[in-house]
Coordinates of C-alpha atoms in Angstrom, one line a residue:
Chain A
M175 CA 85.7 125.4 122.1
S176 CA 85.2 125.8 117.9
A177 CA 81.9 124.6 116.8
L178 CA 83.8 121.8 115.1
Q179 CA 85.2 120.6 118.4
E180 CA 81.6 121.0 120.0
V181 CA 80.2 118.7 117.5
M182 CA 83.0 115.8 118.1
E183 CA 82.5 116.6 121.5
R184 CA 78.6 115.2 120.6
Y185 CA 79.5 113.0 117.7
E186 CA 81.9 110.3 117.0
V187 CA 82.8 111.1 113.1
V188 CA 83.4 108.5 110.7
I189 CA 85.7 108.9 107.4
G190 CA 86.8 106.5 104.9
L191 CA 89.2 107.8 102.2
E192 CA 89.0 106.9 98.0
V193 CA 92.2 107.9 96.9
H194 CA 93.1 108.4 93.3
S195 CA 96.6 108.5 92.3
Q196 CA 97.8 108.5 88.7
L197 CA 100.7 105.7 88.0
R198 CA 103.9 106.6 86.9
T199 CA 104.1 105.1 83.7
D200 CA 105.3 106.2 80.4
S201 CA 101.8 104.9 78.1
K202 CA 98.6 104.3 79.4
L203 CA 97.0 101.7 81.0
F204 CA 95.6 99.7 77.8
C205 CA 97.2 101.1 75.0
G206 CA 100.4 103.1 73.9
C207 CA 99.1 106.5 74.2
A208 CA 102.0 108.6 75.7
V209 CA 100.5 109.9 79.7
R210 CA 101.6 114.0 79.0
Y211 CA 100.3 116.7 81.1
G212 CA 99.6 119.9 79.6
D213 CA 99.3 119.1 76.0
P214 CA 96.7 120.5 73.4
P215 CA 93.6 118.3 73.2
N216 CA 93.3 114.3 72.0
H217 CA 97.2 114.9 71.3
H218 CA 97.9 111.6 72.5
T219 CA 94.9 109.4 71.5
C220 CA 94.3 106.2 69.6
P221 CA 91.5 103.5 68.8
V222 CA 91.5 102.1 72.4
C223 CA 90.8 105.1 74.8
L224 CA 89.3 107.1 71.8
A225 CA 87.3 103.8 72.0
L226 CA 87.0 103.0 68.3
P227 CA 85.1 99.6 66.9
G228 CA 86.9 96.6 67.2
A229 CA 89.8 98.2 69.8
L230 CA 90.7 96.4 72.4
P231 CA 92.7 96.7 75.6
V232 CA 96.1 95.1 76.2
L233 CA 97.2 95.4 79.9
N234 CA 100.3 97.9 80.6
E235 CA 103.0 95.4 82.6
R236 CA 104.3 97.9 84.1
A237 CA 101.1 99.6 86.0
V238 CA 100.5 96.3 86.8
S239 CA 103.8 96.2 88.7
L240 CA 103.5 99.4 90.2
G241 CA 100.1 98.5 91.6
V242 CA 101.6 95.8 93.8
R243 CA 104.5 97.9 94.8
A244 CA 101.9 100.0 95.9
A245 CA 100.1 97.6 97.7
L246 CA 103.3 95.9 98.9
A247 CA 104.5 99.2 101.0
T248 CA 101.1 99.3 102.5
H249 CA 101.1 95.8 103.7
C250 CA 98.1 94.8 101.4
S251 CA 97.9 91.2 100.3
V252 CA 98.0 90.7 96.7
Q253 CA 95.7 89.0 95.2
P254 CA 96.9 85.7 93.1
Q255 CA 94.7 86.3 90.3
S256 CA 92.7 89.8 89.5
I257 CA 89.5 90.6 87.6
F258 CA 89.0 93.9 85.6
A259 CA 85.4 95.2 85.4
R260 CA 83.3 97.6 83.2
K261 CA 81.6 100.0 85.3
N262 CA 78.9 101.1 83.9
Y263 CA 78.2 105.1 83.6
F264 CA 77.5 107.8 80.5
Y265 CA 79.6 111.3 80.6
P266 CA 81.2 112.6 77.7
D267 CA 85.1 112.4 78.8
L268 CA 84.1 108.4 79.0
P269 CA 84.7 107.7 75.6
K270 CA 83.6 104.1 76.0
G271 CA 80.6 104.4 78.1
Y272 CA 82.0 102.4 80.8
Q273 CA 85.1 102.8 82.5
I274 CA 87.7 99.5 83.0
S275 CA 87.8 98.8 86.5
Q276 CA 88.2 96.6 89.0
F277 CA 85.2 95.4 91.2
E278 CA 85.1 91.8 92.7
E279 CA 88.2 90.7 92.6
P280 CA 90.7 93.7 92.8
L281 CA 94.7 93.8 92.6
S282 CA 95.0 94.2 96.9
T283 CA 93.4 93.7 99.5
G284 CA 93.6 94.1 103.8
G285 CA 96.2 96.6 104.4
W286 CA 97.1 99.4 106.5
L287 CA 99.2 102.1 107.2
E288 CA 100.2 104.1 110.2
I289 CA 99.1 108.1 110.4
P290 CA 101.2 110.6 113.1
M291 CA 98.8 111.7 115.7
P292 CA 98.7 115.0 115.4
D293 CA 97.8 116.3 119.4
E294 CA 99.8 113.8 120.8
A295 CA 102.7 114.9 123.1
A296 CA 104.4 112.0 122.3
A297 CA 106.3 112.9 118.5
D298 CA 106.5 109.3 117.5
A299 CA 102.4 108.5 118.2
V300 CA 100.8 106.6 115.6
R301 CA 97.7 105.4 114.7
R302 CA 97.2 102.9 111.9
I303 CA 94.7 103.6 109.4
G304 CA 93.2 100.4 107.8
I305 CA 93.3 100.1 103.7
T306 CA 90.3 97.9 102.4
R307 CA 91.5 97.9 98.7
I308 CA 93.3 98.9 95.9
H309 CA 92.8 98.8 92.6
M310 CA 94.0 99.6 89.1
E311 CA 91.8 101.2 86.3
E312 CA 91.5 103.5 83.9
D313 CA 91.4 107.5 83.9
A314 CA 88.7 109.0 82.4
G315 CA 89.0 112.1 79.8
K316 CA 88.8 115.6 80.7
S317 CA 85.2 118.2 80.2
I318 CA 86.6 121.8 79.8
H319 CA 83.7 124.0 81.1
D320 CA 84.1 127.2 79.3
D321 CA 81.8 129.7 79.1
S322 CA 83.5 130.6 75.7
V323 CA 82.7 127.1 74.6
A324 CA 80.2 126.9 71.8
G325 CA 79.4 130.2 72.7
G326 CA 78.3 129.3 76.1
D327 CA 76.1 125.9 75.1
G328 CA 79.2 124.0 74.9
S329 CA 81.7 121.7 77.0
Q330 CA 85.2 120.5 75.2
V331 CA 86.4 117.3 75.7
D332 CA 89.6 116.3 75.7
L333 CA 90.6 113.0 75.6
N334 CA 94.4 113.1 76.7
R335 CA 93.7 111.4 80.3
A336 CA 91.3 108.7 78.8
G337 CA 93.1 105.8 79.7
V338 CA 95.8 106.9 81.9
P339 CA 96.3 104.3 84.4
L340 CA 95.4 105.1 88.2
L341 CA 95.1 102.8 91.4
E342 CA 92.3 103.4 93.9
I343 CA 93.2 103.3 97.5
V344 CA 90.5 102.6 99.4
S345 CA 91.0 103.4 103.6
E346 CA 88.3 101.9 106.0
P347 CA 86.3 104.3 108.2
D348 CA 88.9 104.6 110.6
L349 CA 89.6 108.0 110.6
R350 CA 88.2 110.1 112.9
S351 CA 88.9 113.9 112.2
P352 CA 89.6 116.0 109.6
E353 CA 93.0 116.8 110.6
E354 CA 93.3 112.6 110.5
A355 CA 92.2 112.1 107.2
G356 CA 95.0 115.3 106.2
A357 CA 97.3 113.5 108.0
Y358 CA 96.6 109.7 106.0
L359 CA 96.6 112.2 102.3
R360 CA 99.8 113.2 103.5
T361 CA 101.4 110.0 104.8
L362 CA 100.0 107.7 101.7
R363 CA 101.3 110.4 99.2
Q364 CA 104.6 110.9 100.6
I365 CA 104.7 106.4 100.3
L366 CA 103.4 106.6 96.9
R367 CA 106.5 109.2 96.1
Y368 CA 109.0 107.2 97.8
I369 CA 108.7 104.2 96.2
E370 CA 108.1 106.2 92.9
V371 CA 104.6 104.9 91.9
S372 CA 103.4 107.9 91.4
D373 CA 104.3 111.8 91.0
A374 CA 101.2 112.6 93.3
D375 CA 101.4 116.2 92.0
M376 CA 97.8 117.3 93.4
E377 CA 98.0 120.7 91.3
K378 CA 98.1 118.6 88.1
G379 CA 95.0 115.7 89.6
H380 CA 98.2 113.1 89.9
F381 CA 96.1 112.7 93.5
R382 CA 92.6 113.1 93.7
C383 CA 90.5 111.9 96.9
D384 CA 87.1 111.4 97.6
A385 CA 85.7 111.5 101.2
N386 CA 82.9 109.3 102.8
V387 CA 81.7 111.6 106.1
S388 CA 79.4 109.9 108.8
L389 CA 78.4 110.8 111.9
R390 CA 77.4 108.2 115.1
L391 CA 77.0 109.1 118.8
H392 CA 79.8 108.2 121.2
G393 CA 79.8 104.4 121.4
A394 CA 77.1 103.3 118.9
L395 CA 78.1 100.2 116.9
D396 CA 76.2 100.7 113.7
L397 CA 77.5 103.4 111.1
G398 CA 76.0 106.6 110.8
T399 CA 74.3 107.5 107.3
R400 CA 77.1 108.7 104.9
T401 CA 77.8 111.2 102.3
E402 CA 80.5 111.5 99.6
L403 CA 82.2 114.6 99.0
K404 CA 83.7 114.4 95.3
N405 CA 87.4 115.3 93.8
L406 CA 88.9 117.2 96.6
N407 CA 92.4 118.4 95.1
S408 CA 94.3 120.1 97.7
F409 CA 95.3 118.8 101.8
R410 CA 93.5 122.0 102.7
F411 CA 90.4 121.2 100.7
V412 CA 90.1 117.7 101.8
E413 CA 90.7 119.2 105.7
A414 CA 88.1 122.3 105.1
A415 CA 85.4 120.2 103.2
I416 CA 84.9 117.9 105.8
A417 CA 85.2 119.8 108.8
A418 CA 82.4 121.7 106.7
E419 CA 80.0 119.0 106.4
I420 CA 80.6 117.3 109.6
E421 CA 79.2 120.7 111.1
R422 CA 76.0 119.9 108.3
Q423 CA 75.0 116.5 109.2
A424 CA 75.5 117.9 112.9
E425 CA 72.8 120.6 112.2
V426 CA 70.7 117.9 110.2
L427 CA 70.7 115.5 113.3
D428 CA 70.0 117.6 116.3
G429 CA 67.6 119.3 114.2
G430 CA 65.8 115.8 114.4
G431 CA 66.4 115.0 110.5
A432 CA 68.2 111.8 108.9
I433 CA 70.9 112.2 106.9
Q434 CA 70.4 111.6 103.4
Q435 CA 72.7 109.5 100.6
A436 CA 74.4 111.9 98.0
T437 CA 77.3 112.6 96.4
L438 CA 78.4 115.9 97.3
L439 CA 80.3 119.0 95.3
W440 CA 82.5 121.2 97.8
D441 CA 82.8 124.9 97.0
R442 CA 85.6 126.4 97.9
T443 CA 84.3 130.0 97.9
S444 CA 81.0 129.5 100.0
G445 CA 83.2 127.5 102.3
Q446 CA 80.0 125.0 101.7
T447 CA 79.5 121.7 100.3
R448 CA 76.2 121.3 98.3
V449 CA 74.4 118.1 96.7
M450 CA 75.6 116.8 93.1
R451 CA 73.0 113.7 93.0
L452 CA 71.2 111.4 95.2
K453 CA 73.7 108.3 95.6
E454 CA 73.5 105.4 93.1
N455 CA 74.2 102.3 94.9
S456 CA 77.3 100.2 93.2
D457 CA 74.0 98.5 91.1
D458 CA 73.8 101.0 89.6
Y459 CA 77.0 100.6 87.9
R460 CA 76.4 97.0 86.5
Y461 CA 79.4 95.8 86.9
F462 CA 80.3 92.9 84.8
P463 CA 83.4 91.0 84.6
E464 CA 85.4 92.8 81.4
P465 CA 85.3 90.4 78.7
D466 CA 87.8 92.3 76.4
L467 CA 90.5 91.2 79.8
I468 CA 91.7 88.1 80.8
P469 CA 92.6 87.6 84.7
V470 CA 95.3 88.7 85.9
N471 CA 97.5 86.2 87.1
I472 CA 100.2 87.6 89.6
D473 CA 103.0 85.0 90.0
P474 CA 104.6 84.9 94.1
Q475 CA 107.7 84.5 92.6
A476 CA 107.4 87.8 90.8
V477 CA 105.7 89.4 94.1
H478 CA 108.8 88.2 96.1
D479 CA 110.7 90.3 93.5
I480 CA 109.0 93.4 93.8
R481 CA 109.3 93.4 97.6
A482 CA 112.8 92.6 97.5
E483 CA 113.3 95.6 95.2
L484 CA 111.4 97.9 97.3
P485 CA 113.1 101.0 98.6
E486 CA 113.1 102.1 102.5
L487 CA 110.1 103.6 103.0
P488 CA 109.4 106.8 104.9
D489 CA 108.8 105.1 108.6
Q490 CA 111.9 102.8 108.9
K491 CA 113.7 106.3 107.2
R492 CA 113.3 108.3 110.1
E493 CA 114.3 105.5 112.6
R494 CA 117.2 104.8 111.1
F495 CA 118.3 108.4 110.8
V496 CA 117.7 108.2 114.8
R497 CA 119.3 105.0 115.3
E498 CA 122.4 106.0 113.1
H499 CA 122.6 109.8 113.1
G500 CA 121.2 110.2 116.7
L501 CA 118.4 112.9 115.3
S502 CA 115.5 113.5 117.1
E503 CA 112.3 111.4 116.3
Y504 CA 111.3 115.3 114.9
D505 CA 114.2 116.1 113.2
A506 CA 114.5 113.0 111.3
G507 CA 110.7 113.7 110.2
L508 CA 111.6 116.6 108.6
L509 CA 114.8 115.2 106.9
T510 CA 112.7 112.2 105.4
G511 CA 109.7 114.3 104.2
S512 CA 110.8 113.3 100.8
R513 CA 112.6 110.9 99.3
S514 CA 114.9 113.4 97.7
L515 CA 115.6 116.0 100.9
A516 CA 116.8 112.2 102.8
D517 CA 118.7 111.4 100.2
F518 CA 120.5 114.9 100.2
F519 CA 121.1 114.6 103.8
E520 CA 122.6 111.3 104.1
A521 CA 125.0 112.6 100.7
S522 CA 125.8 115.8 103.0
T523 CA 126.5 113.8 105.6
A524 CA 128.7 111.1 104.3
A525 CA 130.7 113.9 102.1
Y526 CA 131.1 116.3 105.8
G527 CA 131.4 113.4 107.9
K528 CA 128.6 114.6 110.9
A529 CA 124.8 114.5 110.6
K530 CA 124.1 117.0 113.3
P531 CA 125.7 120.3 111.1
I532 CA 124.3 119.2 108.0
A533 CA 120.8 118.6 109.8
N534 CA 120.9 122.1 111.5
W535 CA 121.8 123.6 108.4
L536 CA 119.3 122.0 106.3
L537 CA 115.7 122.2 109.0
R538 CA 116.8 125.7 109.5
D539 CA 118.2 127.5 106.3
V540 CA 117.7 125.7 103.2
L541 CA 114.0 124.4 104.4
H542 CA 112.7 127.6 104.5
A543 CA 114.7 129.0 101.2
L544 CA 112.2 126.3 99.4
N545 CA 109.8 126.9 101.4
E546 CA 110.2 130.0 99.8
R547 CA 110.5 129.0 96.2
E548 CA 107.9 125.9 96.7
A549 CA 110.2 123.9 95.3
E550 CA 111.5 120.0 96.5
I551 CA 115.5 119.8 96.9
D552 CA 115.6 118.3 94.2
E553 CA 113.9 121.2 91.5
V554 CA 116.8 123.5 92.7
A555 CA 120.7 124.3 92.3
L556 CA 121.8 123.3 95.2
V557 CA 123.8 120.1 95.4
P558 CA 125.5 118.2 98.8
E559 CA 128.9 119.7 97.4
T560 CA 128.2 122.9 97.8
L561 CA 126.5 122.7 101.3
V562 CA 129.6 121.1 102.8
A563 CA 131.8 123.3 100.6
L564 CA 130.0 125.9 102.6
L565 CA 130.5 124.5 106.2
R566 CA 133.8 123.9 106.0
M567 CA 134.4 127.2 104.8
V568 CA 132.5 128.9 108.2
D569 CA 134.3 125.7 110.1
A570 CA 137.8 127.1 108.6
G571 CA 136.9 130.9 110.0
R572 CA 136.7 131.7 106.7
V573 CA 132.9 133.1 107.0
T574 CA 131.4 133.8 109.5
P575 CA 128.0 131.6 110.1
K576 CA 125.8 134.5 109.7
S577 CA 127.3 135.4 106.4
A578 CA 127.2 131.8 105.3
R579 CA 123.3 131.6 106.2
E580 CA 122.8 134.6 104.6
L581 CA 124.3 132.9 100.9
I582 CA 121.8 129.9 101.5
P583 CA 119.0 131.4 99.4
E584 CA 121.7 132.4 96.0
L585 CA 123.4 129.2 96.4
V586 CA 119.5 126.9 96.6
A587 CA 118.5 129.4 93.3
R588 CA 121.7 129.3 92.0
G589 CA 124.0 126.7 93.2
G590 CA 127.8 127.2 91.9
D591 CA 130.9 127.7 93.3
V592 CA 131.0 128.4 97.0
E593 CA 134.6 130.4 96.9
A594 CA 133.5 132.4 93.9
L595 CA 130.4 133.4 95.5
V596 CA 131.7 134.7 98.6
R597 CA 134.7 136.6 97.2
E598 CA 132.1 138.1 94.4
R599 CA 129.7 139.4 97.9
G600 CA 133.0 140.1 99.7
V601 CA 132.1 138.7 102.8
E602 CA 134.8 136.6 103.5
A603 CA 135.6 136.5 107.4
V604 CA 138.7 138.9 108.1
S605 CA 140.6 136.6 110.0
D606 CA 143.7 138.7 109.0
A607 CA 145.2 139.5 113.2
G608 CA 146.6 143.1 111.9
I609 CA 142.9 144.5 111.0
L610 CA 141.3 142.2 114.2
E611 CA 143.9 143.5 117.2
T612 CA 143.3 147.2 115.4
A613 CA 139.4 146.8 116.1
V614 CA 139.9 145.0 119.6
A615 CA 141.8 147.7 120.8
E616 CA 139.3 150.2 119.7
V617 CA 136.5 148.7 121.0
L618 CA 138.1 147.8 124.3
A619 CA 139.3 151.8 124.0
D620 CA 135.5 153.0 123.8
N621 CA 134.2 150.8 126.0
A622 CA 135.9 150.5 129.2
D623 CA 133.0 150.4 131.5
A624 CA 132.2 147.0 129.8
V625 CA 136.0 146.1 130.5
A626 CA 135.8 147.1 134.0
R627 CA 132.6 145.2 134.6
F628 CA 134.0 142.2 132.6
R629 CA 137.3 142.1 135.1
S630 CA 135.0 142.4 138.3
G631 CA 133.4 138.9 137.0
E632 CA 130.7 139.7 134.6
D633 CA 131.5 137.2 132.4
K634 CA 128.4 138.6 129.9
M635 CA 130.2 141.4 128.9
L636 CA 132.5 139.2 126.8
N637 CA 129.7 138.4 124.3
F638 CA 128.6 142.3 124.6
L639 CA 132.4 143.1 123.5
M640 CA 132.4 140.5 120.5
G641 CA 129.2 141.8 119.4
Q642 CA 131.2 145.5 119.4
V643 CA 134.1 143.8 117.2
M644 CA 131.8 142.2 114.9
R645 CA 130.3 145.7 114.3
R646 CA 133.0 147.3 113.4
T647 CA 134.3 144.6 111.3
S648 CA 130.8 145.2 109.0
G649 CA 130.0 141.5 111.4
K650 CA 132.9 140.2 108.6
A651 CA 135.4 139.1 111.8
S652 CA 135.6 135.6 112.2
P653 CA 134.2 135.4 115.7
A654 CA 136.5 132.8 116.3
A655 CA 140.0 134.8 115.8
V656 CA 138.0 137.5 117.6
R657 CA 137.4 135.8 120.4
D658 CA 141.0 135.0 120.6
I659 CA 142.6 138.1 120.4
L660 CA 139.5 139.4 123.2
A661 CA 140.6 136.7 126.0
A662 CA 144.2 137.5 125.2
K663 CA 144.2 141.3 125.6
L664 CA 141.5 141.4 128.5
G665 CA 143.2 138.0 130.3
G666 CA 146.4 140.4 130.4
Chain B
M158 CA 56.9 84.9 85.7
A159 CA 57.9 87.3 88.0
R160 CA 61.5 86.3 87.8
I161 CA 62.2 89.9 86.3
T162 CA 59.5 93.0 87.5
R163 CA 58.3 95.2 84.8
E164 CA 59.4 97.8 87.0
E165 CA 63.1 96.6 87.1
V166 CA 63.6 96.4 83.3
E167 CA 62.3 100.5 83.1
R168 CA 65.4 100.8 86.0
I169 CA 67.5 99.0 83.8
A170 CA 66.8 100.8 80.8
D171 CA 66.4 104.7 82.1
L172 CA 70.5 103.2 83.7
A173 CA 71.2 102.4 79.8
R174 CA 69.6 105.5 78.9
L175 CA 67.2 103.6 76.8
T176 CA 63.4 105.1 76.5
L177 CA 61.3 102.4 76.0
S178 CA 57.3 102.3 75.1
A179 CA 55.0 100.5 77.0
E180 CA 54.7 97.7 74.6
E181 CA 58.3 97.4 74.4
A182 CA 58.9 97.7 78.0
Q183 CA 56.1 94.6 78.1
A184 CA 57.5 92.6 75.5
L185 CA 61.3 93.0 77.3
T186 CA 60.2 91.8 80.4
H187 CA 58.5 88.7 78.7
D188 CA 62.0 88.1 76.8
L189 CA 64.2 88.9 79.6
D190 CA 62.1 86.1 81.9
T191 CA 62.2 83.6 79.7
M192 CA 66.2 83.8 79.0
L193 CA 66.7 83.9 82.9
E194 CA 64.5 81.0 83.4
Y195 CA 66.9 79.6 80.9
V196 CA 69.8 80.0 82.3
Q197 CA 68.0 79.1 85.8
A198 CA 68.4 74.8 85.1
L199 CA 72.0 76.2 86.7
D200 CA 70.0 76.6 89.7
G201 CA 69.7 72.6 89.4
L202 CA 73.4 71.8 89.8
D203 CA 76.1 72.1 92.9
T204 CA 78.1 74.5 92.6
Q205 CA 79.8 74.4 95.6
N206 CA 83.2 73.8 94.8
V207 CA 83.5 75.3 90.8
E208 CA 85.2 78.8 91.2
P209 CA 83.5 81.3 89.4
T210 CA 84.0 81.8 85.4
A211 CA 85.2 85.6 84.9
H212 CA 86.6 84.2 81.1
P213 CA 85.9 81.1 79.8
L214 CA 89.9 80.9 78.6
P215 CA 91.9 78.5 80.8
V216 CA 95.0 81.3 80.1
A217 CA 96.2 84.4 81.8
T218 CA 96.3 87.5 80.3
A219 CA 99.4 88.9 77.9
L220 CA 101.3 92.3 78.9
R221 CA 102.4 94.8 77.2
P222 CA 105.9 96.5 77.6
D223 CA 105.3 100.5 79.0
R224 CA 106.7 101.8 76.0
A225 CA 104.5 105.3 74.2
R226 CA 104.4 104.7 70.7
P227 CA 102.7 107.3 68.8
S228 CA 98.9 108.2 68.6
L229 CA 96.8 108.9 66.0
A230 CA 97.5 113.2 64.1
P231 CA 94.9 115.1 66.6
E232 CA 93.2 115.9 63.0
E233 CA 92.3 112.1 62.3
A234 CA 91.4 111.7 66.2
V235 CA 88.9 114.3 65.7
G236 CA 88.0 113.6 62.2
N237 CA 84.5 112.5 62.8
A238 CA 83.2 114.4 65.3
P239 CA 80.0 116.2 64.6
E240 CA 81.4 119.2 66.1
R241 CA 84.4 120.5 67.1
E242 CA 86.7 123.5 68.5
G243 CA 90.4 123.2 67.4
S244 CA 91.4 119.8 68.0
A245 CA 88.5 119.4 71.0
F246 CA 85.3 117.5 70.8
T247 CA 82.5 119.8 71.4
V248 CA 79.2 118.3 73.5
P249 CA 76.1 119.6 74.6
K250 CA 76.9 121.8 77.5
V251 CA 77.2 119.0 80.8
I252 CA 77.2 120.5 84.3
E253 CA 79.5 120.7 86.9
G254 CA 80.7 116.9 88.4
V255 CA 82.9 114.4 87.2
E256 CA 82.7 110.7 88.1
S257 CA 85.9 108.8 88.4

């Protein structure tokens, strides 16, 4: 039993997550500066996001509708009126000295999502995790702490990100293990990407997570004192950081100590958490209604319209794939992992006419090639027509399944015409009767013993003889044709 | 008195990064207390059925279409900065740790 499992036998782990996800807008939340990643410092700033005196914020319409869409996709209630508030704190990358956020009256409240249960035998076992609230807020800029800045005594500030629209999605403290926290994040990210609310690209900081962690004895009603882990920027770090914090807290509690409420940073090199600051309470942020912005009224009709436009969600799609295409829950889960893969599957199935072969080729060979490249299906050259053309060649016996599999990485990387690639590689299956008959005759002559055993009832020797013919033709013989010729000769 | 304590004033000053002399803290405690006393008149009213007001104007917010428009030239954006490196502002070194 690992140290973590041992701790979790004795204590109940209580985890709540706060996710910041960047909204997919062209412009910032309160000004018309472009939302762009990777440009040189301060190329997308204006009086509003630089906090120059007299500049006033004007709310981005699309940010509101994307927020509503996220709320509906996670079963939250959209508040008819929500209010922006100032969250006051001081940091060089926060030019106004306050962040425009929402506090008392957020965009939406009271939703949930369902996460797969990692340890359950049943593939469709799920657990429902509550969502406390989803609100809109602006991002801060970026500080660059580099030893070269100002001879090592300075930090650089880049405000390209200042004012970029975020959703903060706060879960209930319903998660009970690092794995569940990881599953929640993956599910949430998948939903946000499906509904095109956020690219949720962790590497670009589009999807960031803070975790609140506490322990209590099993059966206890009150929550233990929690600590907050800041800015966990990959699924792996989230799980590792939470696991390390659980073990740290258990050690303190086991020694008779008390947990001190604090904000912690995860140090991935040491694999440990360390205190960043002792926690302020929310009073310390001196929230008050943002006087520069009027309350946002969200018309029930607008909510209704956004709900009507909501695309099919991952769970719904998975169930439909099981129902319509006769796939297993597991395969359907993999194929609906991203919307682009699900779309690829459906387009290919429609063109090919049968779902199962498409599912098999995608899950076995195409996904493998994608993982090798760490790419999504819509980022590579392979298109549904190409996959279908390849499968048709296999069906026609013009390419062996083995050769076809070997072509997949190439088609994923470069796409193009399947016929041309097959010719170029010289992997067209040999179904020329003359060549095959000769090969079969040679194999039968060389393997008299195997032939005799087959004739005396050892059916499996047929596969051996098939294999010999394939070898003799460098794997290019059409298996169907070989089987026919062998059957004819042996049967005779 | 004692609608606000000297301690609370010092705490708020600290959060606002203000350094107050003893005299200033004393005077502000008195002034803030007077203001709170003035506002306290509202306690005499029954506000049971009155919605809290976030903004004095009875209008809904105007929204802006999501269209990017040109930003300031970087030179202009950092032009007033006391310290800069290229198009970045530079500030005295800040310790690791980010708010969001």
